[in-house]
Amino acid sequence: MAWRRGVERLRAGTAASVPALVRRRRLPPGARVVTTGASLGRAVAFWYAVERRSGDPSASRAGLSRRLRRAFEHLGPTYIKLGQIISSGEGIFPDELVSEFRHLRDRVPAEPFATVRAIVEDDLGRPLHAVFSHIEETPRAAASIAQVHDATLVTGEQVVVKVQRPTVAQLVRKDLAAMSWIAPALIGRIPVAALANPPALVDLFAETIVEELDFRLEAENMLDIARVLAESDQRAIVVPRPHPTLVTRRVLVMERLDGFSYEDVAGMREAGVDTAAVARACTVAFLEGAMLYGVFHGDLHGGNLFVQPDGRVALLDFGITGRLDEQRRQAFLRLLVGGTVNDVRGQLAALRDLGALPADTDLDAVIRDLDLTAPVKDPTQMTPEELTAEIRELTKKLLAYGARLPKELMLFVKNMVFSSSMQMTLAPDADLFAEITHIATYFATKHGERIAADVGVDPRRLEVDLAGVKASFGVTDEVQTLTARELAERRRVIQQRMARHQRERRARR
Ligand SMILES: Nc1ncnc2c1ncn2[C@@H]1O[C@H](COP(=O)(O)OP(=O)(O)O)[C@@H](O)[C@H]1O
Ligand SMILES: [Mg+2]
């Protein structure tokens, strides 16, 4: 694979370029700042003048979210991409922001075919007809960074061609510079997220997006993930094969895969697909990659997979891939093993080693202060005032301890969020505790020896204790079963009660 030569260096170089892209400059970095500043400034100013003055925090957040969403749409690809990342961060970002940004589908019109032809011919150094016997002029998908065309190689192979938009790489660099100039000004002014401040978010975003701008990195990600799946004998997931020679910075030719779209659950069932097994396979493969190999697909969502009629999952889009060095991989492993045996201190230490807490954090003080070993309070039994106060208190304390969200942890949490929504879509009536126990047992049985060597305790000798998992779902240890449907119902009850509470408070004023 000719394109593979030097990819390691490329990857290191890309990562090393991030600090320069987001460095805090004294002078505004070019004209893009003006457009961006005007657009975001207008959104924030109107929000200040209108919704923020209403005094209702939820209405205020909703208003800001709506205004930011419109500004993001207007600002184009970089911001649409940022908005999409935020929209899949349920639980990491405020609910109002997440649900508003879900509307940020890619509304970027496709590039004309003449442009596509020019890029492909330029990067491959050959006329189109020398490589393809046919290429569809209308893309099957057009997103903010790239568009994807079906094609047939002269050898007869059915492929897709992912082509990067011509100006996007430059635009992203300008946007990152502008963003990082503006972000510090937003600190404390807008409610962003529990564990992030705008400059930290820009850094996080920059680290993620620059890797997506070179398709040679993406192609290598595909090979690495495919290798992990092969080594762990995980046959329920397939990865398209990148072409051995037709890969460049802006062009990625790969095997074409097909299947049911994630939304088409009825179609899957009709074809006799075991949808619960599909959800489990995705979760297991992702956890296995992260905990045992340190590589995982970092952008699991419904648009990035197909379900084949034989029940196997075709995984797509490897632009964002989580990579953990050995120390962090082991920290992840300890975090997850700690979760299944309810080892609070072990989990906290793992989070610290992942960079979520400063290295000198007094873990016992955190446990005491946040009351982490106290019996869980059922949020459906709490009053809205209690719940709001509880969340505010927790956030404040975490921030005071210097908590933050490193990139890999963010990708991991996002995937876990998707994994649980997948459970709701594909297996709503399966017991979650049985499912988690099943997965824990799978890891103990299949990887017991390695896990024992890595974390120093043999999972085969440990009793699964789901008290901590149950606490994170907000249920007490007495609860024996919980389905995804029941969990969603509990969340709905809480949200409704909170909304009613807010309406009543507004009415009283
Ligand atoms: N190998 C493939 N075979 C078939 N369809 C694909 C393939 N790769 C991508 N696609 C289609 O193109 C869409 C966009 O590709 P993706 O890699 O997800 O791009 P982006 O990074 O812009 O999200 C996918 O959602 C899928 O529908
Ligand atoms: Mg995609």
Tab-separated table of C-alpha atoms in Angstrom, residues 197-461:
chain	number	residue	atom	x	y	z
A	197	ASN	CA	-15.050	26.111	28.702
A	198	PRO	CA	-15.003	27.608	25.221
A	199	PRO	CA	-11.197	27.611	24.698
A	200	ALA	CA	-10.919	24.008	25.903
A	201	LEU	CA	-13.727	23.110	23.532
A	202	VAL	CA	-11.947	24.744	20.616
A	203	ASP	CA	-8.771	22.784	21.394
A	204	LEU	CA	-10.758	19.570	21.615
A	205	PHE	CA	-12.519	20.297	18.349
A	206	ALA	CA	-9.285	21.253	16.583
A	207	GLU	CA	-7.600	17.996	17.626
A	208	THR	CA	-10.539	16.076	16.215
A	209	ILE	CA	-11.137	17.869	12.948
A	210	VAL	CA	-7.557	18.246	11.640
A	211	GLU	CA	-7.243	14.465	11.473
A	212	GLU	CA	-10.323	14.316	9.298
A	213	LEU	CA	-8.733	16.556	6.688
A	214	ASP	CA	-6.269	13.961	5.456
A	215	PHE	CA	-7.868	10.832	4.048
A	216	ARG	CA	-4.605	8.893	4.277
A	217	LEU	CA	-5.047	8.996	8.051
A	218	GLU	CA	-8.645	7.864	7.668
A	219	ALA	CA	-7.624	4.964	5.429
A	220	GLU	CA	-5.056	3.873	7.968
A	221	ASN	CA	-7.668	4.078	10.710
A	222	MET	CA	-9.776	1.657	8.672
A	223	LEU	CA	-6.906	-0.807	8.426
A	224	ASP	CA	-6.109	-0.520	12.138
A	225	ILE	CA	-9.701	-1.109	13.207
A	226	ALA	CA	-10.055	-3.977	10.761
A	227	ARG	CA	-6.914	-5.530	12.247
A	228	VAL	CA	-8.298	-5.239	15.791
A	229	LEU	CA	-11.562	-6.864	14.688
A	230	ALA	CA	-9.653	-9.699	13.050
A	231	GLU	CA	-7.362	-10.232	16.026
A	232	SER	CA	-10.276	-10.318	18.454
A	233	ASP	CA	-12.189	-12.646	16.146
A	234	GLN	CA	-15.057	-10.182	15.952
A	235	ARG	CA	-16.895	-11.282	12.835
A	236	ALA	CA	-20.105	-9.368	13.418
A	237	ILE	CA	-18.566	-6.113	12.188
A	238	VAL	CA	-17.154	-5.424	8.727
A	239	VAL	CA	-15.006	-2.522	7.591
A	240	PRO	CA	-14.739	-1.484	3.945
A	241	ARG	CA	-11.313	-2.137	2.449
A	242	PRO	CA	-9.491	1.009	1.338
A	243	HIS	CA	-7.966	0.651	-2.123
A	244	PRO	CA	-4.263	-0.321	-1.992
A	245	THR	CA	-3.180	2.567	-4.219
A	246	LEU	CA	-6.098	4.980	-4.717
A	247	VAL	CA	-5.813	6.945	-1.486
A	248	THR	CA	-4.594	10.546	-1.220
A	249	ARG	CA	-5.108	13.495	1.077
A	250	ARG	CA	-8.405	14.405	-0.586
A	251	VAL	CA	-9.487	11.181	-2.292
A	252	LEU	CA	-10.362	7.877	-0.651
A	253	VAL	CA	-11.443	4.993	-2.851
A	254	MET	CA	-12.857	2.071	-0.895
A	255	GLU	CA	-14.946	-1.039	-1.186
A	256	ARG	CA	-18.661	-0.302	-1.435
A	257	LEU	CA	-20.821	-1.856	1.279
A	258	ASP	CA	-24.567	-1.835	1.606
A	259	GLY	CA	-27.374	-2.763	3.946
A	260	PHE	CA	-30.295	-1.437	5.942
A	261	SER	CA	-29.983	2.063	7.241
A	262	TYR	CA	-29.976	2.322	11.016
A	263	GLU	CA	-33.498	3.795	11.013
A	264	ASP	CA	-34.953	0.841	9.128
A	265	VAL	CA	-35.519	-1.456	12.104
A	266	ALA	CA	-38.675	-2.877	10.503
A	267	GLY	CA	-36.687	-3.867	7.411
A	268	MET	CA	-34.043	-5.577	9.555
A	269	ARG	CA	-36.652	-7.544	11.507
A	270	GLU	CA	-38.407	-8.587	8.319
A	271	ALA	CA	-35.115	-9.923	6.971
A	272	GLY	CA	-34.772	-11.946	10.176
A	273	VAL	CA	-31.928	-9.897	11.649
A	274	ASP	CA	-31.426	-10.299	15.405
A	275	THR	CA	-31.399	-6.575	16.182
A	276	ALA	CA	-30.444	-7.055	19.824
A	277	ALA	CA	-27.350	-8.913	18.657
A	278	VAL	CA	-26.515	-5.986	16.369
A	279	ALA	CA	-26.550	-3.560	19.295
A	280	ARG	CA	-24.444	-5.910	21.396
A	281	ALA	CA	-21.885	-6.479	18.641
A	282	CYS	CA	-21.334	-2.745	18.211
A	283	THR	CA	-20.905	-2.184	21.936
A	284	VAL	CA	-18.599	-5.156	22.454
A	285	ALA	CA	-16.431	-4.325	19.442
A	286	PHE	CA	-16.015	-0.734	20.525
A	287	LEU	CA	-15.192	-1.633	24.142
A	288	GLU	CA	-12.808	-4.356	23.051
A	289	GLY	CA	-10.988	-1.965	20.733
A	290	ALA	CA	-10.693	0.708	23.405
A	291	MET	CA	-9.797	-1.452	26.409
A	292	LEU	CA	-7.602	-4.132	24.882
A	293	TYR	CA	-6.111	-2.602	21.745
A	294	GLY	CA	-6.295	1.156	22.357
A	295	VAL	CA	-7.991	1.903	19.012
A	296	PHE	CA	-11.689	2.551	18.509
A	297	HIS	CA	-14.142	4.096	16.058
A	298	GLY	CA	-14.649	7.535	17.579
A	299	ASP	CA	-17.842	8.609	15.846
A	300	LEU	CA	-20.463	5.901	16.228
A	301	HIS	CA	-23.832	7.111	15.093
A	302	GLY	CA	-26.712	5.969	12.927
A	303	GLY	CA	-25.358	7.623	9.763
A	304	ASN	CA	-22.056	5.791	10.004
A	305	LEU	CA	-23.286	2.238	9.735
A	306	PHE	CA	-25.409	-0.120	7.692
A	307	VAL	CA	-26.875	-3.393	8.890
A	308	GLN	CA	-26.413	-6.116	6.300
A	309	PRO	CA	-29.210	-8.633	5.712
A	310	ASP	CA	-26.984	-11.324	7.295
A	311	GLY	CA	-26.975	-9.295	10.536
A	312	ARG	CA	-23.400	-8.084	10.270
A	313	VAL	CA	-22.749	-4.385	10.778
A	314	ALA	CA	-20.939	-2.438	8.061
A	315	LEU	CA	-19.060	0.264	9.910
A	316	LEU	CA	-18.242	3.441	7.959
A	317	ASP	CA	-16.469	6.771	8.356
A	318	PHE	CA	-13.190	6.428	10.233
A	319	GLY	CA	-12.268	10.101	10.142
A	320	ILE	CA	-12.488	10.332	13.919
A	321	THR	CA	-10.724	7.448	15.610
A	322	GLY	CA	-9.806	7.209	19.276
A	323	ARG	CA	-6.218	6.188	19.949
A	324	LEU	CA	-4.935	5.504	23.431
A	325	ASP	CA	-1.343	5.103	24.450
A	326	GLU	CA	-0.573	2.102	26.634
A	327	GLN	CA	-0.995	3.976	29.899
A	328	ARG	CA	-4.363	5.430	28.933
A	329	ARG	CA	-5.592	2.160	27.501
A	330	GLN	CA	-4.939	0.525	30.853
A	331	ALA	CA	-6.701	3.398	32.597
A	332	PHE	CA	-9.753	2.768	30.417
A	333	LEU	CA	-9.610	-0.883	31.261
A	334	ARG	CA	-9.470	-0.099	34.981
A	335	LEU	CA	-12.357	2.343	34.610
A	336	LEU	CA	-14.589	-0.249	32.999
A	337	VAL	CA	-13.559	-3.170	35.214
A	338	GLY	CA	-14.085	-0.864	38.210
A	339	GLY	CA	-17.579	-0.133	36.911
A	340	THR	CA	-18.645	-3.761	36.890
A	341	VAL	CA	-17.405	-4.464	40.414
A	342	ASN	CA	-18.438	-1.095	41.885
A	343	ASP	CA	-14.907	-0.019	42.813
A	344	VAL	CA	-15.467	3.715	43.214
A	345	ARG	CA	-11.914	4.624	44.121
A	346	GLY	CA	-10.476	2.580	41.270
A	347	GLN	CA	-12.755	4.300	38.778
A	348	LEU	CA	-11.842	7.729	40.074
A	349	ALA	CA	-8.127	6.920	39.891
A	350	ALA	CA	-8.628	5.725	36.312
A	351	LEU	CA	-10.385	8.965	35.399
A	352	ARG	CA	-7.473	10.882	36.900
A	353	ASP	CA	-5.013	8.852	34.821
A	354	LEU	CA	-7.049	9.621	31.729
A	355	GLY	CA	-6.553	13.302	32.405
A	356	ALA	CA	-10.072	14.110	33.605
A	357	LEU	CA	-8.731	15.164	37.022
A	358	PRO	CA	-5.384	16.774	37.885
A	359	ALA	CA	-2.613	14.284	38.704
A	360	ASP	CA	-2.368	15.433	42.343
A	361	THR	CA	-6.094	15.115	43.091
A	362	ASP	CA	-6.864	13.818	46.585
A	363	LEU	CA	-9.192	11.000	45.553
A	364	ASP	CA	-10.453	10.256	49.054
A	365	ALA	CA	-11.400	13.894	49.493
A	366	VAL	CA	-13.346	13.772	46.211
A	367	ILE	CA	-15.157	10.611	47.305
A	368	ARG	CA	-16.073	12.205	50.638
A	369	ASP	CA	-16.939	15.567	49.179
A	370	LEU	CA	-19.133	14.246	46.377
A	371	ASP	CA	-20.601	11.556	48.612
A	372	LEU	CA	-19.794	8.935	46.016
A	373	THR	CA	-20.316	5.932	48.248
A	374	ALA	CA	-23.617	7.121	49.716
A	375	PRO	CA	-26.733	5.166	48.759
A	376	VAL	CA	-28.196	6.548	45.554
A	377	LYS	CA	-31.157	8.904	45.639
A	378	ASP	CA	-33.816	8.036	43.082
A	379	PRO	CA	-34.210	11.137	40.888
A	380	THR	CA	-37.810	10.243	40.059
A	381	GLN	CA	-38.509	10.552	43.791
A	382	MET	CA	-36.829	13.943	44.167
A	383	THR	CA	-38.462	17.328	43.817
A	384	PRO	CA	-37.357	19.504	40.903
A	385	GLU	CA	-35.715	21.899	43.384
A	386	GLU	CA	-33.725	19.062	44.948
A	387	LEU	CA	-32.663	17.714	41.591
A	388	THR	CA	-31.573	21.094	40.214
A	389	ALA	CA	-29.659	21.868	43.397
A	390	GLU	CA	-28.023	18.444	43.334
A	391	ILE	CA	-26.814	18.828	39.744
A	392	ARG	CA	-25.609	22.373	40.300
A	393	GLU	CA	-23.708	21.324	43.396
A	394	LEU	CA	-22.059	18.377	41.662
A	395	THR	CA	-20.982	20.479	38.679
A	396	LYS	CA	-19.592	23.205	40.887
A	397	LYS	CA	-17.569	20.753	42.939
A	398	LEU	CA	-16.196	18.938	39.906
A	399	LEU	CA	-15.086	22.204	38.342
A	400	ALA	CA	-13.473	23.223	41.619
A	401	TYR	CA	-11.433	20.011	41.511
A	402	GLY	CA	-10.214	21.011	38.063
A	403	ALA	CA	-12.186	18.357	36.185
A	404	ARG	CA	-12.013	18.480	32.391
A	405	LEU	CA	-12.890	16.316	29.437
A	406	PRO	CA	-9.948	14.944	27.437
A	407	LYS	CA	-10.605	14.136	23.769
A	408	GLU	CA	-10.527	10.351	24.064
A	409	LEU	CA	-12.854	10.423	27.038
A	410	MET	CA	-15.275	12.647	25.156
A	411	LEU	CA	-15.287	10.259	22.179
A	412	PHE	CA	-15.743	7.361	24.547
A	413	VAL	CA	-18.676	8.981	26.354
A	414	LYS	CA	-20.301	9.921	23.041
A	415	ASN	CA	-20.038	6.317	21.888
A	416	MET	CA	-21.515	5.078	25.160
A	417	VAL	CA	-24.417	7.484	24.694
A	418	PHE	CA	-24.954	6.094	21.205
A	419	SER	CA	-24.629	2.570	22.486
A	420	SER	CA	-27.433	3.154	24.972
A	421	SER	CA	-29.671	4.837	22.401
A	422	MET	CA	-28.967	1.874	20.146
A	423	GLN	CA	-30.243	-0.385	22.901
A	424	MET	CA	-33.460	1.666	22.908
A	425	THR	CA	-33.830	1.456	19.116
A	426	LEU	CA	-32.800	-2.152	18.577
A	427	ALA	CA	-33.633	-3.944	21.845
A	428	PRO	CA	-35.979	-1.766	23.910
A	429	ASP	CA	-37.327	-4.617	26.029
A	430	ALA	CA	-34.113	-6.421	26.906
A	431	ASP	CA	-32.946	-6.164	30.507
A	432	LEU	CA	-29.983	-3.778	30.644
A	433	PHE	CA	-28.482	-5.381	33.750
A	434	ALA	CA	-28.521	-8.816	32.138
A	435	GLU	CA	-26.949	-7.280	29.037
A	436	ILE	CA	-24.160	-5.606	31.011
A	437	THR	CA	-23.525	-8.766	33.006
A	438	HIS	CA	-23.389	-10.733	29.772
A	439	ILE	CA	-20.820	-8.338	28.305
A	440	ALA	CA	-18.735	-8.320	31.504
A	441	THR	CA	-18.729	-12.114	31.511
A	442	TYR	CA	-17.714	-12.158	27.852
A	443	PHE	CA	-14.687	-9.997	28.633
A	444	ALA	CA	-13.760	-12.042	31.693
A	445	THR	CA	-13.992	-15.298	29.770
A	446	LYS	CA	-12.345	-14.179	26.562
A	447	HIS	CA	-9.744	-11.735	27.864
A	448	GLY	CA	-9.436	-12.759	31.522
A	449	GLU	CA	-5.745	-13.480	31.349
A	450	ARG	CA	-4.816	-10.248	29.605
A	451	ILE	CA	-7.024	-8.174	31.871
A	452	ALA	CA	-5.491	-9.836	34.914
A	453	ALA	CA	-2.028	-9.022	33.623
A	454	ASP	CA	-2.963	-5.413	32.852
A	455	VAL	CA	-4.948	-4.379	35.926
A	456	GLY	CA	-3.614	-6.843	38.469
A	457	VAL	CA	-6.941	-8.455	39.307
A	458	ASP	CA	-8.420	-11.448	37.560
A	459	PRO	CA	-11.945	-10.603	36.348
A	460	ARG	CA	-12.797	-14.309	36.369
A	461	ARG	CA	-12.479	-14.282	40.153
